[in-house]
mmCIF file of C-alpha atoms in Angstrom:
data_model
loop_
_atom_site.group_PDB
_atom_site.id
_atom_site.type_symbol
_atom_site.label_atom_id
_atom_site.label_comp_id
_atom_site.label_asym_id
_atom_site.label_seq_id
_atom_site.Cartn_x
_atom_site.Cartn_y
_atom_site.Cartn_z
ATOM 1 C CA UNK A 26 -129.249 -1.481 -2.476
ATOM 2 C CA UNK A 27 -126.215 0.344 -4.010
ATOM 3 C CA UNK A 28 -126.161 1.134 -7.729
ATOM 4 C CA UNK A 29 -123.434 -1.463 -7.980
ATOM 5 C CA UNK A 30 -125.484 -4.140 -6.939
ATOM 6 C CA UNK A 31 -128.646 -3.038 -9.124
ATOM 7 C CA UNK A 32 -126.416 -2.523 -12.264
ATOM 8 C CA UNK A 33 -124.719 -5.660 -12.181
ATOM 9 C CA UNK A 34 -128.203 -7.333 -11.119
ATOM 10 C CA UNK A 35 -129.370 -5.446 -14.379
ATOM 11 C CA UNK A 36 -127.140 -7.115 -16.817
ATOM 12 C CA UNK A 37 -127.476 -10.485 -15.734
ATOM 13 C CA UNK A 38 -131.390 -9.944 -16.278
ATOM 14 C CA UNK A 39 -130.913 -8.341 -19.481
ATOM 15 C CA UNK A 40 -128.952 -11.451 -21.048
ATOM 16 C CA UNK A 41 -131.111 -13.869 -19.286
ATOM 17 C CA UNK A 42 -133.557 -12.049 -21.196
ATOM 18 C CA UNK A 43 -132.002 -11.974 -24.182
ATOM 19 C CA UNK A 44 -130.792 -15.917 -24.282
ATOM 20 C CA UNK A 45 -134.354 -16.716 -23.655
ATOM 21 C CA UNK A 46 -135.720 -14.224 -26.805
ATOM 22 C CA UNK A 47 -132.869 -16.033 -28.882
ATOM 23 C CA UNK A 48 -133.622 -19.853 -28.086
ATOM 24 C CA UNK A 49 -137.617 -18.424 -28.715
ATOM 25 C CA UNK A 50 -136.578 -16.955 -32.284
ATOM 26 C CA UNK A 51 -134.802 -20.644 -32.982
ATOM 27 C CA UNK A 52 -137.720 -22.230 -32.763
ATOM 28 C CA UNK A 53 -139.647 -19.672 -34.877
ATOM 29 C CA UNK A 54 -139.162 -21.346 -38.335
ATOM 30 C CA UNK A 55 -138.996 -17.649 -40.525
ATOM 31 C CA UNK A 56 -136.153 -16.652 -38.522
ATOM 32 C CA UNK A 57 -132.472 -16.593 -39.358
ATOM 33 C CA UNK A 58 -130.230 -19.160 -37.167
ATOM 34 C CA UNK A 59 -126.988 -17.360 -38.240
ATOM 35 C CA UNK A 60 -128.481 -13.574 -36.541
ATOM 36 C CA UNK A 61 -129.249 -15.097 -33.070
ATOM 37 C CA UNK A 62 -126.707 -15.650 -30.554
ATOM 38 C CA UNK A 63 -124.858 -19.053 -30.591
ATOM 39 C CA UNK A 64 -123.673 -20.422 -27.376
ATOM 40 C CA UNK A 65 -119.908 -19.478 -27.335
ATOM 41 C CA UNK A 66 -120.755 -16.148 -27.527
ATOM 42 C CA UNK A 67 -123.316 -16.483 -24.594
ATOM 43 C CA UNK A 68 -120.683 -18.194 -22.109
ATOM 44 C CA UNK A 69 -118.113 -15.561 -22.889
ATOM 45 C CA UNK A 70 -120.908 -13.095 -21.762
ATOM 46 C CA UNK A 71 -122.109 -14.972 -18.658
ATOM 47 C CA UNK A 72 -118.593 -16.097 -17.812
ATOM 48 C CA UNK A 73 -117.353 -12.867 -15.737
ATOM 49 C CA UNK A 74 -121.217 -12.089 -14.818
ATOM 50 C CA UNK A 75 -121.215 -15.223 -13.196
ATOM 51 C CA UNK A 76 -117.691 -15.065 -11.609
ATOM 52 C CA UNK A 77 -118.490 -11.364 -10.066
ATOM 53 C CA UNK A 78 -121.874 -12.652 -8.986
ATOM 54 C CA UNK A 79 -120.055 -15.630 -6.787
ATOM 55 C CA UNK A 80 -117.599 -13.206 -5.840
ATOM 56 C CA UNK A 81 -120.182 -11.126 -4.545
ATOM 57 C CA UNK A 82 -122.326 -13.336 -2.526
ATOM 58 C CA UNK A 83 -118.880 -15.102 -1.146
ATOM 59 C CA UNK A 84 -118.148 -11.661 0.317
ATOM 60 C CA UNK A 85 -121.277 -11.533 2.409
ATOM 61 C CA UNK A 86 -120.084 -15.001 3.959
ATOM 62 C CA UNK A 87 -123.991 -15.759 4.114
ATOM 63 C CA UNK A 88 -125.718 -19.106 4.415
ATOM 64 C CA UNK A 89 -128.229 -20.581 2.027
ATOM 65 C CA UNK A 90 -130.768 -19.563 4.987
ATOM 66 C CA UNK A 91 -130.191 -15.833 5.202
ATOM 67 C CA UNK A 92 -129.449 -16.082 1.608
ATOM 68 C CA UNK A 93 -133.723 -17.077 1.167
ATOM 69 C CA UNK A 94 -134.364 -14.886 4.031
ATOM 70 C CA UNK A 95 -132.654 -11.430 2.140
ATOM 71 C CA UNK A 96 -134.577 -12.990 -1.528
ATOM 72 C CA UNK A 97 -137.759 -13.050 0.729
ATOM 73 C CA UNK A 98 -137.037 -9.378 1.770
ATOM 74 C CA UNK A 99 -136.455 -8.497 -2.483
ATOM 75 C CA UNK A 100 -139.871 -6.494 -4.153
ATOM 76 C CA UNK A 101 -142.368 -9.403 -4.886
ATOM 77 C CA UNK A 102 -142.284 -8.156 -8.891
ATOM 78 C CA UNK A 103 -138.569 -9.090 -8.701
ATOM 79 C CA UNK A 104 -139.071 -12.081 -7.265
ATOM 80 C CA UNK A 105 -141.306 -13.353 -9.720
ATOM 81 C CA UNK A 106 -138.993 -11.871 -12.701
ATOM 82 C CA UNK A 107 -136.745 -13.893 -11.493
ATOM 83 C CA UNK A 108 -138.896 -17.318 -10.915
ATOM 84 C CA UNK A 109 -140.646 -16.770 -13.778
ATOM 85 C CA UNK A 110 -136.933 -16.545 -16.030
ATOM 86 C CA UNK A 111 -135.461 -19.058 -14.483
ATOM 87 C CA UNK A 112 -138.535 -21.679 -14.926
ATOM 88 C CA UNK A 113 -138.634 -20.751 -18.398
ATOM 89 C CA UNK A 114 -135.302 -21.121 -19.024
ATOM 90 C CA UNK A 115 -135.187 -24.662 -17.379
ATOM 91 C CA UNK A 116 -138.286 -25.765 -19.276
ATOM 92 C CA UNK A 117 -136.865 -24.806 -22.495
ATOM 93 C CA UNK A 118 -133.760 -26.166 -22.241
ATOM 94 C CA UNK A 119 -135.743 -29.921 -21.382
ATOM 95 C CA UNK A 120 -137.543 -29.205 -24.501
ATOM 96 C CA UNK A 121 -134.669 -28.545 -26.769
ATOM 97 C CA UNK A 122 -133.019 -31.134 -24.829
ATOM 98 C CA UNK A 123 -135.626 -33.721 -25.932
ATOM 99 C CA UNK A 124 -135.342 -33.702 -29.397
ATOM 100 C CA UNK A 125 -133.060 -36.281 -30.712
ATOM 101 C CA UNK A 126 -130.132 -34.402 -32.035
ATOM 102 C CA UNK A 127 -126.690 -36.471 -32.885
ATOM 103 C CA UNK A 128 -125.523 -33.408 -35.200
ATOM 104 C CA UNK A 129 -123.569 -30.701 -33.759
ATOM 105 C CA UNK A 130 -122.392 -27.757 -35.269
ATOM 106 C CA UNK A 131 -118.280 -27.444 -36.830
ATOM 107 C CA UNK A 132 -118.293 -24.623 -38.580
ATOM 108 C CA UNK A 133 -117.850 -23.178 -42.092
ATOM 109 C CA UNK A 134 -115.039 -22.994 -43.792
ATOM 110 C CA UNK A 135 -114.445 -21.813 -47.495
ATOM 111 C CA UNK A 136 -118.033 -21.389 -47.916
ATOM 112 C CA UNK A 137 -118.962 -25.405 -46.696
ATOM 113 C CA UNK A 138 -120.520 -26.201 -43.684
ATOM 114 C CA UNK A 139 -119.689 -29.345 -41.429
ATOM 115 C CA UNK A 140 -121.558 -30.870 -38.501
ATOM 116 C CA UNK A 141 -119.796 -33.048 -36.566
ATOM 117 C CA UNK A 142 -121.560 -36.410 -36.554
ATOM 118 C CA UNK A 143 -122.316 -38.278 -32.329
ATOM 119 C CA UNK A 144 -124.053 -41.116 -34.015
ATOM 120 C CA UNK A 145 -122.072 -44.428 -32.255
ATOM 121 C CA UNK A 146 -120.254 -46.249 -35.106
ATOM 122 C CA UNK A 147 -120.690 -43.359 -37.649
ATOM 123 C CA UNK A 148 -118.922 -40.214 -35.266
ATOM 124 C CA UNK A 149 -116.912 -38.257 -37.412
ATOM 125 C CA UNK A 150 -116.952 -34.597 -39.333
ATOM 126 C CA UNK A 151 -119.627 -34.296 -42.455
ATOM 127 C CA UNK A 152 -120.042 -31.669 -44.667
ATOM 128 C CA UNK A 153 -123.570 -31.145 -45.051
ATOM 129 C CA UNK A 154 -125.705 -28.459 -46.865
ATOM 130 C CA UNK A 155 -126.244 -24.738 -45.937
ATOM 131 C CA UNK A 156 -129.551 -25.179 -44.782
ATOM 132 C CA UNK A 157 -129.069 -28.508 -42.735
ATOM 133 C CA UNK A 158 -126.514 -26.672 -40.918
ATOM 134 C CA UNK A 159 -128.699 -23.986 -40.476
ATOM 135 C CA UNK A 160 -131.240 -26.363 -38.733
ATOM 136 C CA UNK A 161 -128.562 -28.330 -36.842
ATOM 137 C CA UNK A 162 -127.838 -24.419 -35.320
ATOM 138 C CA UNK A 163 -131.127 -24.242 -34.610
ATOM 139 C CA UNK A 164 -131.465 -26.835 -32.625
ATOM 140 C CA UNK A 165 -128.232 -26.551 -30.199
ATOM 141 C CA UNK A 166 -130.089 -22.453 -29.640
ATOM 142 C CA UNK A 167 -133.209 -24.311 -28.585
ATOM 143 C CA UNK A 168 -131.304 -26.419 -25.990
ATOM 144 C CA UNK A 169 -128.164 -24.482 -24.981
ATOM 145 C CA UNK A 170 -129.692 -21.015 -25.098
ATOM 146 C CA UNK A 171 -132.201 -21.583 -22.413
ATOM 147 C CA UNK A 172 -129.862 -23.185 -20.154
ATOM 148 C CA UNK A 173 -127.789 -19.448 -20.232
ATOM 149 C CA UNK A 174 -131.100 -18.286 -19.770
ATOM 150 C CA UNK A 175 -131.675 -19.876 -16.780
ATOM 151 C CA UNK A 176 -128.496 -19.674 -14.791
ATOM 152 C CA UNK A 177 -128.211 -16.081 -15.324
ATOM 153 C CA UNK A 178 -131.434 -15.533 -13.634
ATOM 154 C CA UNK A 179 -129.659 -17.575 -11.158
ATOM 155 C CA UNK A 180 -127.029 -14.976 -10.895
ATOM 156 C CA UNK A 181 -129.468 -11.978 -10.742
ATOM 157 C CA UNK A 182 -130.737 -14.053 -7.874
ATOM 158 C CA UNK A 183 -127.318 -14.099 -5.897
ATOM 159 C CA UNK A 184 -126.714 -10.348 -6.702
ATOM 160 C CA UNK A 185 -130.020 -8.895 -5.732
ATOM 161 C CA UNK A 186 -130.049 -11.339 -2.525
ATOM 162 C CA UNK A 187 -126.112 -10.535 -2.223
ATOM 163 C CA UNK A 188 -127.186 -6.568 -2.096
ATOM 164 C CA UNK A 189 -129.841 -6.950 0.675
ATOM 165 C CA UNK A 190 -127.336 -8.962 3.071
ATOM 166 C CA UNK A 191 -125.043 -5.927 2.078
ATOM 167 C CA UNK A 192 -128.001 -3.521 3.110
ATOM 168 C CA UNK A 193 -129.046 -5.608 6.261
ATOM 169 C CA UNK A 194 -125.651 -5.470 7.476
ATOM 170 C CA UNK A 195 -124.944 -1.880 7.090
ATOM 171 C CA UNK A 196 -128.535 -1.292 8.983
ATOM 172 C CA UNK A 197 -127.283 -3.459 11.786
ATOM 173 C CA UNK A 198 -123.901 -1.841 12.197
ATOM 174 C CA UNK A 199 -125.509 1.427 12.166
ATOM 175 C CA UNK A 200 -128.023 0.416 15.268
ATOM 176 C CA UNK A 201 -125.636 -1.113 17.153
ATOM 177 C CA UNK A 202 -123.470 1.616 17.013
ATOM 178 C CA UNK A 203 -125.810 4.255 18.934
#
């Protein structure tokens, strides 16, 4: 597996890693919503992670079959990394999911904070206190977070299996050429 491969397989486990240790500390009820990552900040860091990732599999022109059969061929810790972060994340994400939530975060501006209100026949922006904004934040990290979490284990997936289809071919060129 080139260094490529294993670096860019690297950071999309680190920030699946690190989505799933944020949406953790959002449900711890000491911590601080505002210091762990909200999700506009985690799809601008999974966006081109993901994109190279798709790129990169595209390139092997490989079907989901060989696809399973080059994940198969992957270290077994890997492989359960990998299941193991993307159940999690999945799980989660149901979880956070779950909990009724009609609230959704606007922003603060001038030192208020709004929410922006999904309940039918009352939608609309409300300003709302610093520390029911600070649980509404909470709970879109519990659901949202995950969900990154998740997908980006997906992509270390695609990567890792995208480098052994990579490896497999080179092997076979090399053998058929002597």
């Amino acid at each position: 597996m080139g260094w490529s491969f294993k670096v860019h397989g690297g950071i999309a486990l680190a920030l699946s890693v690190l989505f799933l240790l944020s949406a953790v500390l959002a449900w711890m009820p000491w911590s601080s919503p505002s210091a762990g990552m909200t999700w506009p900040l985690a799809a601008g860091l999974s966006l081109p992670v993901a994109l190279a990732a798709v790129g990169r599999v595209l390139l092997t022109r490989a079907d989901k079959k060989t696809l399973w059969l080059a994940f198969r061929c992957l270290p077994g810790r890997l492989q359960a990394v990998l299941g193991v972060l993307a159940v999690a994340g999945v799980l989660m994400a149901v979880i956070g999911a779950s909990q009724e939530n009609n609230l959704q975060t606007d922003g603060v501006k001038d030192g208020r904070s709004y929410v922006y209100d999904t309940t039918p026949l009352h939608r609309g922006r409300v300003e709302v206190s610093s520390s029911a904004y600070a649980d509404v934040l909470r709970r879109e990290q519990r659901s949202l977070l995950p969900a990154f979490g998740a997908v980006l284990a997906g992509v270390a997936y695609a990567v890792f299996t995208a480098a052994e289809v990579r490896q497999a071919d080179a092997r076979s060129k090399r053998t058929h050429a002597t």
